[in-house]
Amino acid sequence: MRPAFAVGLVFAGCCSNVIFLELLVRKHPGCGNIVTFAQFLFIAVEGFLFEADLGRKHPAIPIRYYAIMVTMFFTVSVVNNYALNLNIAMPLHMIFRSGSLIANMILGIIILKKRYSVFKYTSIALVSVGIFICTFMSAKQVTSQSSSGENDGFQAFAWWFLGIGALTFALLMSARMGIFQETLYKQFGKHSKEALFYNHALPLPGFIFLASDIYDHAVLFNNSELYQVPVVGVIVPIMWFYLLMNVITQYVCIRGVFILTTECASLTVTLVVTLRKFVRALEAVRLTSPSFCTQTEAAPSALGSGCVLISRFGSQGLLSSPRVWCVYSTIWSYSLMGLQ
């Protein structure tokens, strides 16, 4: 399967996924755990049926390596979703996570002793500037919105600061996982479907510790208004419909990401994921915070310019081709116009 197809899966799945995630979070801001559990369960069941052959197929990569990968993957997913409960706005959440490109490059230098071109360092600086602007403006919004009292304002800012810490931790852990995957596939070969299955099946017992919160939100979902699903005509609570669509689009997205991890270097994968998060951030801005986007017009320009620069001059193979560069340039132009 060609990397270009994987890139298509990533953008198609993830850019539609954010719409349903926003619909879920807007109604129940604390529903991150049930969303994560549903995504993991769906992908694990699909992999058990079609990849593991009902448990009869032995993994090509030893389970102990998947256990390490799963620990990092599960931690990143839970921490990122829980950050939404810590006074973090959805646009900031998406844009901040675009910093994975920075984290991956830093850890690549430290762990893999890699060296990069001037263009890559310049692009990373631009991405950093964009994230700093969004973080700074979000902090100003938190303090200005908490005007009921000094104690309330300090408490809101403290929760926001804790949320930034959670996102930073998840950012570094995600970058470390990408480097670990790259070295693993070099040693044992490319097994994207197998990796996708074990990365979602092995963490399922960990959701036992979140069972109470998952159950509470399942009850809330059951009590939501009824909705008739188009085409099939089935009537279900609308929150369950949103969750189903979120799970399906997330599967399309994550399938593309895991294909890329077997086809491309860690930094290249991170670039694609960063662009995906960037476009999702623009969608989240339009859906949630018009005032946020008017105050942060410079941020998407810096982020988009950095991504286009590294894709044009810093990557090899697929991502440096003129056709794909035109796609990135289009995304960059969209970023310049979309927040006006």
Short mmCIF file of C-alpha atoms in Angstrom, two decimals:
data_model
loop_
_atom_site.label_atom_id
_atom_site.label_comp_id
_atom_site.label_asym_id
_atom_site.label_seq_id
_atom_site.Cartn_x
_atom_site.Cartn_y
_atom_site.Cartn_z
CA MET A 1 0.00 0.00 0.00
CA ARG A 2 1.53 3.28 -1.12
CA PRO A 3 2.29 6.09 1.36
CA ALA A 4 0.19 8.51 -0.70
CA PHE A 5 -2.90 6.43 0.04
CA ALA A 6 -2.00 6.45 3.73
CA VAL A 7 -1.72 10.24 3.69
CA GLY A 8 -5.21 10.36 2.16
CA LEU A 9 -6.57 8.17 4.95
CA VAL A 10 -4.96 10.37 7.58
CA PHE A 11 -6.45 13.62 6.29
CA ALA A 12 -9.87 12.22 5.36
CA GLY A 13 -10.33 10.40 8.65
CA CYS A 14 -8.86 12.92 11.06
CA CYS A 15 -10.34 16.07 9.55
CA SER A 16 -13.85 14.58 9.72
CA ASN A 17 -13.18 13.07 13.15
CA VAL A 18 -12.76 16.47 14.81
CA ILE A 19 -16.31 17.46 13.87
CA PHE A 20 -17.84 14.58 15.80
CA LEU A 21 -15.39 14.99 18.66
CA GLU A 22 -16.43 18.62 19.01
CA LEU A 23 -20.12 17.64 18.98
CA LEU A 24 -19.42 15.19 21.80
CA VAL A 25 -17.27 17.53 23.88
CA ARG A 26 -19.63 20.48 23.45
CA LYS A 27 -22.45 18.51 25.11
CA HIS A 28 -20.37 16.55 27.65
CA PRO A 29 -16.86 18.06 28.15
CA GLY A 30 -15.72 15.18 30.35
CA CYS A 31 -16.50 12.38 27.86
CA GLY A 32 -12.87 11.83 26.84
CA ASN A 33 -12.57 8.44 28.56
CA ILE A 34 -15.61 6.85 26.93
CA VAL A 35 -14.50 8.18 23.53
CA THR A 36 -11.02 6.69 23.98
CA PHE A 37 -12.46 3.36 25.19
CA ALA A 38 -14.86 3.11 22.24
CA GLN A 39 -12.05 3.80 19.76
CA PHE A 40 -9.75 1.21 21.31
CA LEU A 41 -12.50 -1.42 21.56
CA PHE A 42 -13.62 -1.02 17.94
CA ILE A 43 -10.10 -1.24 16.51
CA ALA A 44 -9.21 -4.17 18.80
CA VAL A 45 -12.28 -6.19 17.77
CA GLU A 46 -11.67 -5.49 14.08
CA GLY A 47 -8.02 -6.52 14.42
CA PHE A 48 -8.88 -9.67 16.38
CA LEU A 49 -11.25 -10.81 13.63
CA PHE A 50 -9.28 -9.90 10.51
CA GLU A 51 -5.60 -9.56 11.53
CA ALA A 52 -5.08 -11.95 14.47
CA ASP A 53 -7.41 -14.53 12.90
CA LEU A 54 -9.29 -15.03 16.19
CA GLY A 55 -6.01 -15.43 18.07
CA ARG A 56 -4.57 -18.16 15.84
CA LYS A 57 -1.93 -15.96 14.19
CA HIS A 58 1.30 -15.37 16.12
CA PRO A 59 2.74 -11.84 16.09
CA ALA A 60 5.82 -11.14 14.00
CA ILE A 61 7.09 -8.67 16.62
CA PRO A 62 7.51 -10.03 20.19
CA ILE A 63 4.72 -9.08 22.58
CA ARG A 64 7.14 -7.46 25.05
CA TYR A 65 7.93 -4.73 22.52
CA TYR A 66 4.24 -4.13 21.92
CA ALA A 67 3.77 -3.89 25.70
CA ILE A 68 6.25 -1.01 25.84
CA MET A 69 4.64 0.68 22.84
CA VAL A 70 1.17 0.17 24.28
CA THR A 71 2.12 1.72 27.62
CA MET A 72 3.24 4.88 25.82
CA PHE A 73 0.31 4.88 23.39
CA PHE A 74 -2.32 4.37 26.10
CA THR A 75 -0.79 7.08 28.27
CA VAL A 76 -0.69 9.58 25.42
CA SER A 77 -4.33 8.93 24.44
CA VAL A 78 -5.71 9.21 27.97
CA VAL A 79 -3.65 12.28 28.92
CA ASN A 80 -4.57 14.11 25.70
CA ASN A 81 -8.28 13.45 26.17
CA TYR A 82 -8.17 14.28 29.88
CA ALA A 83 -6.52 17.63 29.13
CA LEU A 84 -9.89 18.80 27.79
CA ASN A 85 -11.13 18.71 31.39
CA LEU A 86 -8.36 21.08 32.52
CA ASN A 87 -9.62 24.39 31.12
CA ILE A 88 -7.98 23.77 27.74
CA ALA A 89 -9.85 25.14 24.72
CA MET A 90 -10.27 22.78 21.77
CA PRO A 91 -8.34 25.03 19.32
CA LEU A 92 -5.41 25.30 21.73
CA HIS A 93 -5.57 21.55 22.33
CA MET A 94 -5.24 20.83 18.59
CA ILE A 95 -2.60 23.47 17.84
CA PHE A 96 -0.47 22.62 20.87
CA ARG A 97 -0.39 18.97 19.84
CA SER A 98 1.05 20.10 16.50
CA GLY A 99 4.28 20.59 18.45
CA SER A 100 5.01 16.88 18.05
CA LEU A 101 7.26 17.90 15.15
CA ILE A 102 9.43 19.86 17.57
CA ALA A 103 9.49 17.09 20.15
CA ASN A 104 10.35 14.45 17.55
CA MET A 105 13.29 16.47 16.23
CA ILE A 106 14.65 17.17 19.72
CA LEU A 107 14.42 13.53 20.78
CA GLY A 108 15.87 12.43 17.43
CA ILE A 109 18.93 14.57 18.10
CA ILE A 110 19.28 13.31 21.69
CA ILE A 111 18.45 9.61 21.24
CA LEU A 112 19.30 8.79 17.60
CA LYS A 113 22.12 11.37 17.29
CA LYS A 114 20.53 12.75 14.12
CA ARG A 115 21.49 16.01 12.46
CA TYR A 116 19.15 18.09 10.34
CA SER A 117 19.42 20.77 7.65
CA VAL A 118 18.99 24.51 8.18
CA PHE A 119 15.59 24.31 6.51
CA LYS A 120 14.35 21.83 9.09
CA TYR A 121 15.60 23.93 11.99
CA THR A 122 13.96 27.01 10.47
CA SER A 123 10.65 25.22 10.01
CA ILE A 124 10.73 23.98 13.58
CA ALA A 125 11.29 27.55 14.77
CA LEU A 126 8.23 28.72 12.81
CA VAL A 127 6.08 25.93 14.24
CA SER A 128 7.32 26.83 17.74
CA VAL A 129 6.36 30.48 17.23
CA GLY A 130 2.86 29.50 16.14
CA ILE A 131 2.33 27.28 19.17
CA PHE A 132 3.71 29.94 21.54
CA ILE A 133 1.29 32.55 20.15
CA CYS A 134 -1.71 30.25 20.59
CA THR A 135 -0.65 29.26 24.10
CA PHE A 136 -0.06 32.88 25.13
CA MET A 137 -3.40 34.10 23.76
CA SER A 138 -5.21 31.17 25.38
CA ALA A 139 -3.69 32.13 28.75
CA LYS A 140 -4.97 35.69 28.30
CA GLN A 141 -8.44 34.35 27.54
CA VAL A 142 -8.43 32.18 30.66
CA THR A 143 -7.53 35.10 32.93
CA SER A 144 -9.98 37.52 31.27
CA GLN A 145 -12.90 35.09 31.39
CA SER A 146 -12.34 34.36 35.10
CA SER A 147 -13.49 37.75 36.34
CA SER A 148 -15.82 36.65 39.14
CA GLY A 149 -13.08 36.94 41.74
CA GLU A 150 -9.36 36.77 42.34
CA ASN A 151 -9.53 33.27 43.81
CA ASP A 152 -11.64 32.00 40.92
CA GLY A 153 -9.26 33.58 38.42
CA PHE A 154 -6.23 31.98 40.03
CA GLN A 155 -7.95 28.59 40.19
CA ALA A 156 -8.90 28.76 36.50
CA PHE A 157 -5.35 29.70 35.55
CA ALA A 158 -3.94 26.90 37.75
CA TRP A 159 -6.12 24.32 36.00
CA TRP A 160 -5.10 25.74 32.61
CA PHE A 161 -1.42 25.55 33.58
CA LEU A 162 -1.91 21.93 34.66
CA GLY A 163 -3.54 21.24 31.30
CA ILE A 164 -0.54 22.71 29.48
CA GLY A 165 1.71 20.44 31.55
CA ALA A 166 -0.40 17.41 30.60
CA LEU A 167 -0.22 18.31 26.90
CA THR A 168 3.56 18.80 27.13
CA PHE A 169 4.02 15.40 28.76
CA ALA A 170 1.86 13.71 26.11
CA LEU A 171 3.78 15.55 23.38
CA LEU A 172 7.16 14.21 24.51
CA MET A 173 5.79 10.72 25.14
CA SER A 174 4.25 10.62 21.65
CA ALA A 175 7.55 11.66 20.05
CA ARG A 176 9.42 8.99 22.00
CA MET A 177 6.91 6.39 20.85
CA GLY A 178 7.46 7.41 17.21
CA ILE A 179 11.21 6.92 17.52
CA PHE A 180 10.68 3.58 19.27
CA GLN A 181 8.40 2.42 16.43
CA GLU A 182 10.93 3.46 13.81
CA THR A 183 13.72 1.42 15.39
CA LEU A 184 11.36 -1.51 15.94
CA TYR A 185 10.26 -1.71 12.30
CA LYS A 186 13.86 -1.52 11.13
CA GLN A 187 14.62 -4.57 13.27
CA PHE A 188 11.54 -6.76 12.65
CA GLY A 189 10.06 -5.47 9.37
CA LYS A 190 6.84 -3.70 8.44
CA HIS A 191 3.67 -4.94 10.15
CA SER A 192 1.26 -2.01 10.28
CA LYS A 193 -1.98 -4.00 10.74
CA GLU A 194 -0.45 -6.12 13.49
CA ALA A 195 0.88 -3.05 15.29
CA LEU A 196 -2.50 -1.34 15.01
CA PHE A 197 -4.24 -4.35 16.59
CA TYR A 198 -1.88 -4.90 19.51
CA ASN A 199 -1.59 -1.19 20.27
CA HIS A 200 -5.35 -1.10 20.83
CA ALA A 201 -6.04 -4.58 22.23
CA LEU A 202 -3.40 -4.74 24.97
CA PRO A 203 -4.45 -1.49 26.73
CA LEU A 204 -8.12 -2.55 27.11
CA PRO A 205 -7.67 -3.94 30.68
CA GLY A 206 -6.41 -0.52 31.73
CA PHE A 207 -9.87 0.94 31.20
CA ILE A 208 -11.04 -0.95 34.28
CA PHE A 209 -9.67 1.95 36.32
CA LEU A 210 -11.86 4.30 34.30
CA ALA A 211 -14.96 2.10 34.39
CA SER A 212 -16.96 4.36 36.70
CA ASP A 213 -16.48 7.43 34.52
CA ILE A 214 -17.20 5.45 31.35
CA TYR A 215 -20.42 4.08 32.84
CA ASP A 216 -21.60 7.51 34.00
CA HIS A 217 -21.16 8.95 30.52
CA ALA A 218 -22.83 5.92 28.94
CA VAL A 219 -25.90 6.73 31.05
CA LEU A 220 -25.73 10.36 29.91
CA PHE A 221 -25.48 9.23 26.30
CA ASN A 222 -28.53 6.99 26.74
CA ASN A 223 -30.54 9.98 28.00
CA SER A 224 -29.67 12.21 25.05
CA GLU A 225 -32.28 13.14 22.44
CA LEU A 226 -33.24 10.54 19.86
CA TYR A 227 -31.95 10.75 16.30
CA GLN A 228 -32.95 8.87 13.15
CA VAL A 229 -29.84 7.68 11.33
CA PRO A 230 -29.99 8.60 7.63
CA VAL A 231 -30.31 5.79 5.04
CA VAL A 232 -30.80 2.95 7.56
CA GLY A 233 -33.61 4.72 9.43
CA VAL A 234 -32.61 3.37 12.86
CA ILE A 235 -33.48 5.63 15.83
CA VAL A 236 -30.73 5.93 18.47
CA PRO A 237 -29.71 8.49 21.11
CA ILE A 238 -27.83 11.18 19.19
CA MET A 239 -24.73 11.03 21.41
CA TRP A 240 -24.24 7.36 20.53
CA PHE A 241 -24.50 8.27 16.85
CA TYR A 242 -21.84 10.95 17.29
CA LEU A 243 -19.65 8.45 19.13
CA LEU A 244 -20.04 5.83 16.38
CA MET A 245 -19.06 8.31 13.68
CA ASN A 246 -16.12 9.47 15.80
CA VAL A 247 -14.92 5.88 16.18
CA ILE A 248 -15.22 5.09 12.46
CA THR A 249 -13.38 8.23 11.35
CA GLN A 250 -10.73 7.67 14.01
CA TYR A 251 -10.17 4.15 12.66
CA VAL A 252 -9.65 5.51 9.14
CA CYS A 253 -7.19 8.09 10.49
CA ILE A 254 -5.17 5.80 12.76
CA ARG A 255 -5.00 3.11 10.06
CA GLY A 256 -3.30 5.62 7.78
CA VAL A 257 -0.90 6.69 10.54
CA PHE A 258 0.21 3.12 11.24
CA ILE A 259 0.76 2.47 7.53
CA LEU A 260 2.97 5.54 7.40
CA THR A 261 5.03 4.36 10.38
CA THR A 262 6.05 1.29 8.38
CA GLU A 263 6.76 3.22 5.17
CA CYS A 264 8.45 6.44 6.30
CA ALA A 265 10.95 7.78 8.82
CA SER A 266 9.70 8.98 12.19
CA LEU A 267 10.13 12.68 11.37
CA THR A 268 8.23 12.27 8.08
CA VAL A 269 5.35 10.55 9.86
CA THR A 270 5.34 13.30 12.46
CA LEU A 271 5.19 15.92 9.70
CA VAL A 272 2.06 14.34 8.21
CA VAL A 273 0.46 13.98 11.64
CA THR A 274 1.35 17.60 12.43
CA LEU A 275 -0.30 18.83 9.24
CA ARG A 276 -3.34 16.72 10.09
CA LYS A 277 -3.54 18.20 13.57
CA PHE A 278 -3.05 21.66 12.11
CA VAL A 279 -6.03 21.31 9.76
CA ARG A 280 -8.08 19.86 12.62
CA ALA A 281 -7.13 22.89 14.69
CA LEU A 282 -8.46 25.23 12.00
CA GLU A 283 -11.72 23.28 11.96
CA ALA A 284 -11.92 23.43 15.75
CA VAL A 285 -11.36 27.18 15.69
CA ARG A 286 -14.21 27.68 13.24
CA LEU A 287 -16.53 25.46 15.25
CA THR A 288 -15.80 26.76 18.74
CA SER A 289 -13.97 30.05 19.20
CA PRO A 290 -14.28 32.85 16.64
CA SER A 291 -12.72 35.27 19.13
CA PHE A 292 -9.79 32.91 19.60
CA CYS A 293 -9.03 32.84 15.88
CA THR A 294 -9.14 36.63 15.44
CA GLN A 295 -6.53 36.99 18.18
CA THR A 296 -4.21 34.31 16.78
CA GLU A 297 -4.06 35.02 13.04
CA ALA A 298 -0.25 34.94 13.10
CA ALA A 299 -0.19 31.43 14.58
CA PRO A 300 -1.59 29.48 11.59
CA SER A 301 0.68 31.46 9.26
CA ALA A 302 3.75 30.41 11.25
CA LEU A 303 2.58 26.81 11.64
CA GLY A 304 1.64 26.44 7.98
CA SER A 305 4.83 28.08 6.71
CA GLY A 306 6.97 25.82 8.90
CA CYS A 307 5.22 22.67 7.70
CA VAL A 308 5.43 23.65 4.03
CA LEU A 309 9.12 24.56 4.38
CA ILE A 310 10.07 21.22 5.92
CA SER A 311 7.93 19.27 3.44
CA ARG A 312 9.49 21.04 0.46
CA PHE A 313 13.15 21.12 1.48
CA GLY A 314 13.56 18.80 4.44
CA SER A 315 11.89 15.49 3.64
CA GLN A 316 12.74 12.69 1.27
CA GLY A 317 10.69 10.62 -1.15
CA LEU A 318 6.95 11.12 -1.04
CA LEU A 319 6.86 14.33 0.96
CA SER A 320 9.36 16.19 -1.20
CA SER A 321 7.62 15.51 -4.50
CA PRO A 322 6.17 18.54 -6.32
CA ARG A 323 2.64 17.12 -6.30
CA VAL A 324 2.52 16.57 -2.55
CA TRP A 325 4.26 19.90 -1.97
CA CYS A 326 1.39 21.56 -3.84
CA VAL A 327 -1.02 19.87 -1.43
CA TYR A 328 0.90 21.27 1.52
CA SER A 329 0.99 24.69 -0.09
CA THR A 330 -2.77 24.54 -0.48
CA ILE A 331 -3.14 23.70 3.20
CA TRP A 332 -0.88 26.63 4.05
CA SER A 333 -2.93 29.00 1.88
CA TYR A 334 -6.08 27.70 3.52
CA SER A 335 -4.56 28.49 6.90
CA LEU A 336 -3.88 32.08 5.83
CA MET A 337 -7.44 32.61 4.56
CA GLY A 338 -9.44 30.41 6.90
CA LEU A 339 -9.10 32.52 10.02
CA GLN A 340 -9.90 35.89 8.48
#
